[in-house]
């Protein structure tokens, strides 16, 4: 009898080597080569980007297959062996975990996964959820990887999702400069800009599809559907051998982590959150050029930090005035003295207050502006010497140059989950969802790309 079988993997990499996407790609390809049928593309699930112990982008991976009951053990063995083979267990911060779940994904697991996007979850809770769901966990060292491995299985891609095609390097090239022709990336971006995103930073022209570390990823192109990322990939001039290519379905570029609205009194370190309130103090610039503004609601106030790298977010933050209404999204940081700061990833300005400036009055005889006679004193006309009291100052409404709307950082400062403005208004091509023929076609075309390179 055929059954759904889900495999979650996390934490196989360190800053020095590896990448959990690579482990998942190898396992997916191995299972396909043995004739197992996938229910979907492999999932690359980005979790709360504000947890302090992530290696890079807090990515966890899951694979979803339809299997005969009698072959579950075989798949489990291959999965554990692949994780062992691709993990350097000597790295202190690497705690690989593999989770197996047979049958439908229960709601408790979906809820756990939703919270893993914006909260800090404990291994103890993960173990309990896994036990209740009948999921089996294999921990190769410590237990921390269980949170991500489990959460990746319960991810919700129904509302929005994207795809990423990733090409991996051959071992002898890992650690060297990536040989991808940057002009070809610009040309690809010009052709596929609407269907792919974050290829190039528009202000600096910087190529964003290649990472910089010693990991096996050569490049990744993100986009709306498998065909578009494959076509975009085919436009690139790559001057080094490729070990393998895969397409992931992912929550990257969807703002999935910025869905939890909280009152300020409920903020805790490392959450990803959204608050709504009023600016309660004039913005100030601190060392490094970052802008800090306080936002308050009926339960408290919190400092919001718009970092220099956030471009228009910082520029807008600098022009805020007390009383302006804002919705601020981002990560909660704990400062050395115990206070919390919200690092702004998205700023929505919903209402601006009038700013009133007090001006010196004009003389009623001569019509010219009076001068002040000193601090706390009245005013005097320079020409006819007529005097006016202090209270005669005139209120002038200042024109605010700031526009209502949503501000996000430039692509070079995006997190994996940040929804780029180019995706605003995009509707998912529903016909692509879990279409087996499409997966098979894409796998075939990937195989032909790999062979050609
Ligand atoms: P890469 O993106 O390069 O694969 P990474 O940034 O995903 O690396 P990991 O090495 O996977 O980093 O480490 C993240 C760790 O944090 C994992 O052990 C994972 O289980 C755990 N984790 C993920 N999300 C949460 C969460 N919301 N609460 C608590 N722990 C979490």
Coordinates of C-alpha atoms in Angstrom, one line a residue, residues 4 17 22-23 46 58 80 95 100 107 134 187 215 248 256 282 285 290 365 367 432:
X4 CA 2.9 9.6 2.3
X17 CA 31.6 23.8 5.4
X22 CA 23.1 20.2 -0.3
X23 CA 22.3 17.3 2.0
X46 CA 13.4 29.5 6.1
X58 CA 18.1 29.5 9.2
X80 CA 20.5 8.9 7.7
X95 CA 23.6 19.4 15.6
X100 CA 10.5 10.9 9.6
X107 CA -2.4 20.3 12.6
X134 CA 4.1 9.7 15.6
X187 CA 21.3 40.1 -19.1
X215 CA 29.9 26.3 1.0
X248 CA 13.4 23.9 -4.2
X256 CA 6.2 34.6 6.1
X282 CA 12.0 62.4 17.7
X285 CA 21.1 59.2 14.7
X290 CA 21.7 54.1 12.3
X365 CA 2.1 98.8 10.5
X367 CA 4.2 94.2 7.3
X432 CA 1.4 24.5 -10.9

